[in-house]
Short mmCIF file of C-alpha atoms and ligand atoms in Angstrom, two decimals:
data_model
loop_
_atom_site.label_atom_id
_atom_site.label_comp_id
_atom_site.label_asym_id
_atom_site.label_seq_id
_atom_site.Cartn_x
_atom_site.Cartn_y
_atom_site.Cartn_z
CA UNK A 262 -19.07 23.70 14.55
CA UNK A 263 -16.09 22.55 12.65
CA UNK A 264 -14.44 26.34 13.36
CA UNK A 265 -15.01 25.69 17.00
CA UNK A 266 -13.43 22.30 16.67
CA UNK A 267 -10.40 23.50 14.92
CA UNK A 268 -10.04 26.49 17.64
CA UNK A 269 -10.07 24.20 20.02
CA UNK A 270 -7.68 21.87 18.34
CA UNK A 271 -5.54 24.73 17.85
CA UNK A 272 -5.68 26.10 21.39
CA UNK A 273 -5.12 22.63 23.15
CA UNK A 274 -1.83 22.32 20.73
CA UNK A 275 -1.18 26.00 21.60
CA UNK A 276 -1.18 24.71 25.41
CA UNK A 277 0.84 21.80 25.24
CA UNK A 278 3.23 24.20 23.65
CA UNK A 279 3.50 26.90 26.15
CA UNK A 280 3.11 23.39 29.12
CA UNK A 281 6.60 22.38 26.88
CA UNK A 282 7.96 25.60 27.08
CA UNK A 283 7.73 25.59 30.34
CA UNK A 284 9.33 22.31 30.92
CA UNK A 285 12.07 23.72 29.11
CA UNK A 286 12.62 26.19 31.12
CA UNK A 287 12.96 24.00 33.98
CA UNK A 288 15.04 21.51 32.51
CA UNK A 289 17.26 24.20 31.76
CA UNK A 290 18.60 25.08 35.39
CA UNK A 291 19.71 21.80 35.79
CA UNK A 292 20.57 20.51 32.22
CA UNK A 293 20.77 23.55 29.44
CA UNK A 294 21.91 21.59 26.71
CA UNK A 295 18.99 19.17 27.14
CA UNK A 296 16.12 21.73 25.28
CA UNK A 297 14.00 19.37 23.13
CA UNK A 298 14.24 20.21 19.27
CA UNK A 299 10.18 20.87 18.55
CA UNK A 300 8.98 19.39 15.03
CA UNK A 301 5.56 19.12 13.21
CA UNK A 302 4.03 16.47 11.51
CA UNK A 303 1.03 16.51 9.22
CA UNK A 304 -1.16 13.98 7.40
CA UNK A 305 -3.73 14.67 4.93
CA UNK A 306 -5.96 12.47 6.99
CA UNK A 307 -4.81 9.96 10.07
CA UNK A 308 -7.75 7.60 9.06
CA UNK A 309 -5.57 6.32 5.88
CA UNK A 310 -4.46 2.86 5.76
CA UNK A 311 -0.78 3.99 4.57
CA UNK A 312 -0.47 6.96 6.47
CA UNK A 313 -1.36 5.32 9.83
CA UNK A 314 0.94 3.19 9.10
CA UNK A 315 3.93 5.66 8.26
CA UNK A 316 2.42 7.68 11.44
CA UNK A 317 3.11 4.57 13.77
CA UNK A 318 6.92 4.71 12.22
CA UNK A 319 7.70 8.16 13.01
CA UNK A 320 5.84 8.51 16.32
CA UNK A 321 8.08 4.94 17.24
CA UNK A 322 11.51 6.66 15.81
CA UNK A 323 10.78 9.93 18.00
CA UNK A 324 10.04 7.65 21.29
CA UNK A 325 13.17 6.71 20.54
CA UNK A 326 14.55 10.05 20.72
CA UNK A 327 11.85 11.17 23.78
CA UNK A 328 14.40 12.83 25.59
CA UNK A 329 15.65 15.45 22.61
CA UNK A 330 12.98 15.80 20.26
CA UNK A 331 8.90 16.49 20.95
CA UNK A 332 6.46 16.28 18.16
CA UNK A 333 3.36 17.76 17.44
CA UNK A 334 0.64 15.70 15.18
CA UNK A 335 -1.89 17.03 13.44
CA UNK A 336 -4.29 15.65 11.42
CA UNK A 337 -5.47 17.95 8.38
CA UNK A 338 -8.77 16.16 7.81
CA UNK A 339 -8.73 16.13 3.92
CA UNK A 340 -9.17 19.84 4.18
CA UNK A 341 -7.16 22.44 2.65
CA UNK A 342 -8.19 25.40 4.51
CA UNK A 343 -7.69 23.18 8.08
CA UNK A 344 -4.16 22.25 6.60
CA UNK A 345 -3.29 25.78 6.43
CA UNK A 346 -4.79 27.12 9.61
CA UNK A 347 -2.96 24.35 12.28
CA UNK A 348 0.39 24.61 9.98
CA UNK A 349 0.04 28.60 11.12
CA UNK A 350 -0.76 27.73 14.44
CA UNK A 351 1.89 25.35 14.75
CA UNK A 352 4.87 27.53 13.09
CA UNK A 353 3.24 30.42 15.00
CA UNK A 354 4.36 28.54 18.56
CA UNK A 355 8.13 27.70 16.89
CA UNK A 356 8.45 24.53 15.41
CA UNK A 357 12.33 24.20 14.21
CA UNK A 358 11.35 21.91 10.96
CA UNK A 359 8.11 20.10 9.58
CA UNK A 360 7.29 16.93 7.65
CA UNK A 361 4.41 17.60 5.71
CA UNK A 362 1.62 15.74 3.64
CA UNK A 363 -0.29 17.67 1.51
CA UNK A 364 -3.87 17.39 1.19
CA UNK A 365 -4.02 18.39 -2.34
CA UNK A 366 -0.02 18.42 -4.00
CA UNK A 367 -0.96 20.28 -6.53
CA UNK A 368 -1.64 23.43 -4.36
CA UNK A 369 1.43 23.73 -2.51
CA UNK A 370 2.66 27.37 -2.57
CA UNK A 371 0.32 28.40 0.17
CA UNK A 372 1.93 26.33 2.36
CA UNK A 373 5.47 26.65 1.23
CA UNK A 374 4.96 30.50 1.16
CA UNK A 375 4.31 29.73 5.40
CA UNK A 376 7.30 27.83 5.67
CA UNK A 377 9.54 30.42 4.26
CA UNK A 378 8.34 33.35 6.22
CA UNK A 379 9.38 31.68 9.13
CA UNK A 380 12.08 30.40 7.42
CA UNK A 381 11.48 26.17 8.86
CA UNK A 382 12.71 23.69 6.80
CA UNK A 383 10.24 21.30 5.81
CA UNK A 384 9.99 17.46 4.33
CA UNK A 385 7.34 17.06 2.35
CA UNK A 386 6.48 13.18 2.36
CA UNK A 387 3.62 10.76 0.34
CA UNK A 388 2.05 13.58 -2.35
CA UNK A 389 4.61 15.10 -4.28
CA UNK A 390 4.34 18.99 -5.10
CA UNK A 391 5.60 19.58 -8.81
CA UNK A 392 9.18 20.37 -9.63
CA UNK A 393 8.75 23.54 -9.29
CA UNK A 394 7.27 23.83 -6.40
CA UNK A 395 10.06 21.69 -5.11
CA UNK A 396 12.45 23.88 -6.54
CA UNK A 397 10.74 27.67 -5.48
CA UNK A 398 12.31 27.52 -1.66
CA UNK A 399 16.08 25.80 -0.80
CA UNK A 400 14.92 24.41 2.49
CA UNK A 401 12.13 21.81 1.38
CA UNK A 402 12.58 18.01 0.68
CA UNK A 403 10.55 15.68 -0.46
CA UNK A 404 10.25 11.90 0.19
CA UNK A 405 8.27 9.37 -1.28
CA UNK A 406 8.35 6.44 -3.70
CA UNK A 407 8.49 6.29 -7.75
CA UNK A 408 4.98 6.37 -8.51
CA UNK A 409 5.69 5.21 -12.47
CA UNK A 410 7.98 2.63 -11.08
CA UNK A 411 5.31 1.06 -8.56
CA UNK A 412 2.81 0.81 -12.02
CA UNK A 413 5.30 -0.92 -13.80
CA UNK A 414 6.07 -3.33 -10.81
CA UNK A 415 2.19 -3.95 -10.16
CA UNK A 416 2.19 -4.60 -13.81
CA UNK A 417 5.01 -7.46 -14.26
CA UNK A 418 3.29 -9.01 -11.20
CA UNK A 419 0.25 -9.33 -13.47
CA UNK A 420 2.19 -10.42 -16.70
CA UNK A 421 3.45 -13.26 -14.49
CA UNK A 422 0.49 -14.57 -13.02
CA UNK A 423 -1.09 -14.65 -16.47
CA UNK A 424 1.76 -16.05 -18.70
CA UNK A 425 1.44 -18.71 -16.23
CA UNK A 426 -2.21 -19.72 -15.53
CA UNK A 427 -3.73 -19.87 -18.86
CA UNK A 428 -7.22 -20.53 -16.59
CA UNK A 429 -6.95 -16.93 -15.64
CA UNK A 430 -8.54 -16.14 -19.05
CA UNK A 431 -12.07 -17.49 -18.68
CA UNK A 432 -13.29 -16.49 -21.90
CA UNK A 433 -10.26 -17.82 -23.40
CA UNK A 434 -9.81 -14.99 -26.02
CA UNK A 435 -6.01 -14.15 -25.16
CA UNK A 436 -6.96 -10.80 -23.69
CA UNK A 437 -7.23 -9.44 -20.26
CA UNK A 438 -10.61 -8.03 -19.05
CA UNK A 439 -10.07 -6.24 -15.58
CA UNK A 440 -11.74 -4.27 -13.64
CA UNK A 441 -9.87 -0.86 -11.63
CA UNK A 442 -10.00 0.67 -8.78
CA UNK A 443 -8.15 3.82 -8.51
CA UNK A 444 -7.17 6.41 -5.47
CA UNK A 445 -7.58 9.81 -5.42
CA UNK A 446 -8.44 11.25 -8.68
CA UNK A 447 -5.28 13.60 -9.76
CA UNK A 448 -3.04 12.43 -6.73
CA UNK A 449 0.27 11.39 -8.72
CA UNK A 450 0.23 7.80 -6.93
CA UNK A 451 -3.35 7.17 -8.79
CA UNK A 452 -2.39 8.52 -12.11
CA UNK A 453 1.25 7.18 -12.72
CA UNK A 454 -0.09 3.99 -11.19
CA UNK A 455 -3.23 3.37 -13.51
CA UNK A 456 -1.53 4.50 -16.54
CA UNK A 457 1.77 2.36 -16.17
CA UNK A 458 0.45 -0.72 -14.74
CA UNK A 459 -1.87 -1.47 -17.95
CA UNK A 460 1.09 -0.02 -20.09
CA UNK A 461 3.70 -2.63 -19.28
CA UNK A 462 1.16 -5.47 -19.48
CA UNK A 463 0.75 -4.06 -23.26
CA UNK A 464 3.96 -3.05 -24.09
CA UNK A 465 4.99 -7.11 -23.06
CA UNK A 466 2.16 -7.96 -25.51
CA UNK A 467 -0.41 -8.44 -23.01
CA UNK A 468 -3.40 -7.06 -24.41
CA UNK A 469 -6.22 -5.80 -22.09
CA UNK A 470 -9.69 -4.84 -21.62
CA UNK A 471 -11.15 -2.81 -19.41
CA UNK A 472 -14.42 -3.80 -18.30
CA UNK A 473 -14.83 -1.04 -15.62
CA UNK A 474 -12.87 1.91 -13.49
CA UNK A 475 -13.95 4.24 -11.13
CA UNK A 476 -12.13 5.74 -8.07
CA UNK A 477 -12.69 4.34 -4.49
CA UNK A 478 -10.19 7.15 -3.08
CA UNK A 479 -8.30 4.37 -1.21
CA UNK A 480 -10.61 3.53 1.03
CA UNK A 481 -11.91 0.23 1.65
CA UNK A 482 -15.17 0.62 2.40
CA UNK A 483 -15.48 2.37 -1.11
CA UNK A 484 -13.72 -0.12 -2.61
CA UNK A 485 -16.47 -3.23 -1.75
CA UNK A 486 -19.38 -1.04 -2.83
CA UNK A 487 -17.89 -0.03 -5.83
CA UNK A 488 -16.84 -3.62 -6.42
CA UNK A 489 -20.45 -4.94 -4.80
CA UNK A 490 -21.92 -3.31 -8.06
CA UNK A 491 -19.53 -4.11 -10.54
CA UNK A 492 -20.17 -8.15 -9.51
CA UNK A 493 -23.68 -8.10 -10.12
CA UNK A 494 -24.29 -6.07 -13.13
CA UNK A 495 -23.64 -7.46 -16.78
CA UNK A 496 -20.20 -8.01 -16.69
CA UNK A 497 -19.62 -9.25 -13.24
CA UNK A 498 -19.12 -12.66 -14.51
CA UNK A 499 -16.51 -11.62 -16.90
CA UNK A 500 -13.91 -9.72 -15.16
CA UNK A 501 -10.67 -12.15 -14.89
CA UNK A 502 -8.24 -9.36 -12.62
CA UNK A 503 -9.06 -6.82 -10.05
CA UNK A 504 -6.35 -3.77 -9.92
CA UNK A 505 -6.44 -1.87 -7.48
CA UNK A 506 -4.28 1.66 -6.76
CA UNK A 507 -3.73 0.70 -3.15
CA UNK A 508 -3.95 -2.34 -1.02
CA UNK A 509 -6.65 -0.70 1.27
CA UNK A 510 -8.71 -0.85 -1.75
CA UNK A 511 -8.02 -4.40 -3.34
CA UNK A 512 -8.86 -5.20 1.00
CA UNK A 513 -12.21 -3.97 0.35
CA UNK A 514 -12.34 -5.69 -3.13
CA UNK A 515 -11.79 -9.34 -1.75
CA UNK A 516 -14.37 -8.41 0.86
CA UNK A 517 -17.21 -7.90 -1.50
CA UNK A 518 -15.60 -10.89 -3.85
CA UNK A 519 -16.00 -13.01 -0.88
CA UNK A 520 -19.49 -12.22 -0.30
CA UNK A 521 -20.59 -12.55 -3.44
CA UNK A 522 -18.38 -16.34 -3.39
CA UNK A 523 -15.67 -15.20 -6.33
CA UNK A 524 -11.93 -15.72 -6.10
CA UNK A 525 -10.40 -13.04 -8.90
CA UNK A 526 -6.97 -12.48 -8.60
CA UNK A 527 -6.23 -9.23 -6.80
CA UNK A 528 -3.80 -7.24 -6.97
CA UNK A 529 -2.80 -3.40 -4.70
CA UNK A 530 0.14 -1.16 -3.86
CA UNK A 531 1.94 -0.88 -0.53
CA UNK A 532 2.60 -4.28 1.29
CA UNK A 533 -0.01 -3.09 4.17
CA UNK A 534 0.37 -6.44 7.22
CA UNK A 535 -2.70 -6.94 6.47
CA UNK A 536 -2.51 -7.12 2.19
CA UNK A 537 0.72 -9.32 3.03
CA UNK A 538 -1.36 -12.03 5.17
CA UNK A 539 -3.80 -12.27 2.21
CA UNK A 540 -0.74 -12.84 -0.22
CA UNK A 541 0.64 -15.57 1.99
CA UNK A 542 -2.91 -17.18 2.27
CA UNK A 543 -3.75 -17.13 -1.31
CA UNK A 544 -6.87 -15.12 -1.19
CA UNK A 545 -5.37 -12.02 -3.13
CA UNK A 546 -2.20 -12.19 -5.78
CA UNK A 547 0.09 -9.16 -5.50
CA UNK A 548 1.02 -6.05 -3.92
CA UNK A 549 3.84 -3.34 -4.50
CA UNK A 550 5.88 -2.52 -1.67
CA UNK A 551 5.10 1.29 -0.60
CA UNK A 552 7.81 1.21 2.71
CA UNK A 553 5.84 3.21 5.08
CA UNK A 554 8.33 2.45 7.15
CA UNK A 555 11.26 3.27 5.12
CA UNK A 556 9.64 6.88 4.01
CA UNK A 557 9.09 7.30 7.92
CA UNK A 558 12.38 6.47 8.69
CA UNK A 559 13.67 9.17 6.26
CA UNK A 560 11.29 11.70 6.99
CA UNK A 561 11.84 11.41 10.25
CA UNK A 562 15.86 11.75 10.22
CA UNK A 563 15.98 14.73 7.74
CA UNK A 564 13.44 16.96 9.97
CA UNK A 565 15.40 16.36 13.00
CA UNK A 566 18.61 17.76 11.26
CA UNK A 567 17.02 20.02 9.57
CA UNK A 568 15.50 21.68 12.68
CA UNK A 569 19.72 21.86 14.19
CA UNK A 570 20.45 23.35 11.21
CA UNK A 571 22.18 20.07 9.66
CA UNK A 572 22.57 19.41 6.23
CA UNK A 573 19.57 16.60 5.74
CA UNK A 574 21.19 13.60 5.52
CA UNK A 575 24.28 14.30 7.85
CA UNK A 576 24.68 10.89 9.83
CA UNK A 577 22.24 8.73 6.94
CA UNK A 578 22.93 6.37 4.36
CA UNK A 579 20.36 8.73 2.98
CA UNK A 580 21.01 9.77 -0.93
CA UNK A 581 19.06 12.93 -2.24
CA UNK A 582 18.39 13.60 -5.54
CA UNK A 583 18.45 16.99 -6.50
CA UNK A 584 16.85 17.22 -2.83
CA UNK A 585 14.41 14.07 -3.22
CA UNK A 586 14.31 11.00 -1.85
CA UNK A 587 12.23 7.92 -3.53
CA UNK A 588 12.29 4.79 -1.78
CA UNK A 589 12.71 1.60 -4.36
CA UNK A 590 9.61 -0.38 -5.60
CA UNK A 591 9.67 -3.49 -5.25
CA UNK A 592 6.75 -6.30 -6.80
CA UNK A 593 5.35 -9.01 -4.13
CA UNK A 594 3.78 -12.38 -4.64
CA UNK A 595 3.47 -15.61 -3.00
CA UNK A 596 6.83 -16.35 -3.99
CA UNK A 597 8.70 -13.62 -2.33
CA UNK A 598 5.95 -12.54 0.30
CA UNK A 599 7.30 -13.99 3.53
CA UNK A 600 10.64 -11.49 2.97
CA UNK A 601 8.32 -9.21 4.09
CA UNK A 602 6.48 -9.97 6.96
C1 BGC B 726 -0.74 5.04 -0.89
C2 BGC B 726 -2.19 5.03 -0.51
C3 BGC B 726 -2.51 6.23 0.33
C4 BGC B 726 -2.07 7.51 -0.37
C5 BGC B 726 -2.28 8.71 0.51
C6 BGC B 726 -0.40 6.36 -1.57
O1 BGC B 726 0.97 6.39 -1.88
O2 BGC B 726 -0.46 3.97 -1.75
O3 BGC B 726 -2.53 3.86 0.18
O4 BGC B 726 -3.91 6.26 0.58
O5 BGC B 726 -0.72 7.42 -0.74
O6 BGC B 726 -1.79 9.87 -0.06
CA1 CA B 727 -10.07 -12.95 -21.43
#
């Protein structure tokens, strides 16, 4: 059933391809230089908070450009054989560049080893392949944010808090006990995040405890049960901060927090409207800011010169790194929260 569905998904793209060639090839009696530049995008799943969100940005930057560029979306449905199959599909029909996001980073080659046959540049955005990865083929790109940088930033958010609410620490023994939720297990977002936000509360003398962690792989709806259970067994009543890995998870967190008629401070990563609302209403503490918008932005603008054969950030205040891009990190709380909105 699922084969059928992907055929299908692949023939229906393969349609509006050839229906776009053919506009082409109209449009190019009366206007030849006109021909729309054709790029992919992927997401490891559309249903993701973040990814919806960076989704929105780069489908509102190419209306912009309607009348030069045409995407094609597809969504890769957490699977990495589905992944593979559209991205051949899509190349097969001639897309001039990609932006990618992998389902699993760690297991990049396959794809990359696509990209280079056909020789299309491709931005890899949101799950970082490894260095060398990165390095193994001169046209990819990669943009994202400082995962170690956003664990540090969720962690001085909780350092401040603390240091200055001495209620905060209901059993009054000078130590943190929290409870965390955590994303994907071996994405580098969850693991740089977990480790560094708990490492610069200690390394600032904060010591910690932690009661509970399990992974609610961003979702939010995972997040409440997870959190549902953690309330009412033993050490519900003892858990003085909630960290969450993303803000779709601390969402889901508050939820079940609410039901159960707690207020814990709550803390997530990437300024989602929705997280930011929360923040300004005082029902959850802090959030890191994750720029959907900002990676979008990027992504979108290196892909389209890429696919003329530009260099990537010809016309950008855009600064690569040894060909990355990582949008800053900044911490969010009541006290800075309406910057954002
Ligand atoms: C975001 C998560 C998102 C994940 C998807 C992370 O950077 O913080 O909200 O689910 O990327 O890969
Ligand atoms: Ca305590």
């Amino acid at each position: 059933m699922k084969k059928i569905g992907m055929l299908l998904g692949s023939i229906i793209l393969a349609s509006a391809l050839v229906a776009c060639g053919e506009k082409k090839e109209e449009a190019k009696t009366e206007a030849p230089a006109s021909e729309k530049l054709s790029i992919g995008l992927t997401a490891y799943k559309f249903d993701d908070n973040f990814i919806a969100l960076f989704r929105k940005a780069f489908e509102a930057e190419a209306a912009a450009k309607a009348d030069t560029v045409e995407v094609t979306a597809i969504d890769s449905q957490n699977s990495v054989a589905t992944e593979k199959e559209q991205i051949e599909a899509v190349l097969e029909k001639g897309v001039k560049a990609f932006a990618i996001n992998l389902v699993d980073a760690s297991a990049a080659d396959g794809i990359i080893n696509l990209l280079k046959e056909k020789n299309v540049p491709v931005v890899f955005y949101n799950r970082k392949p490894s260095d060398e990865a990165i390095a193994s083929y001169d046209k990819l790109y990669y943009v994202g944010i400082d995962p170690n940088a956003q664990g540090v930033a969720q962690g001085e958010l909780i350092e401040k808090l603390w240091k200055e609410n001495p209620n905060l620490d209901l059993n009054k023994d000078g130590v943190i006990q929290y409870v965390m939720l955590t994303g994907e297990p071996g994405h580098p977002d969850a693991v740089a995040r977990t480790k560094y936000s708990i490492q610069t509360l200690n390394d600032h003398g904060i010591k910690t405890e932690e009661l509970h962690k399990d992974t609610a792989m961003w979702d939010t709806a995972t997040a409440k049960d997870k959190m549902d259970a953690w309330l009412s067994g033993p050490d519900g009543s003892k858990i003085e901060v909630v960290i969450c890995n993303n803000d779709g998870m601390a969402l889901g967190a508050i939820e079940s927090m609410k039901a159960a008629g707690k207020v814990l401070p709550t803390f997530g990563v990437d300024a989602l409207p929705e997280a930011l609302v929360k923040i300004e209403a005082g029902e959850m503490a802090g959030t890191v800011l994750n720029d959907a918008k900002g990676q979008a932005s990027a992504t979108f603008n290196m892909v389209v010169n890429l696919a003329q054969g530009k260099e990537p950030t010809e016309g950008t205040d855009l600064k690569l790194d040894n060909k990355v891009i990582l949008i800053p990190s900044i911490g969010i709380d009541k006290s800075n929260v309406a910057d954002f909105k």
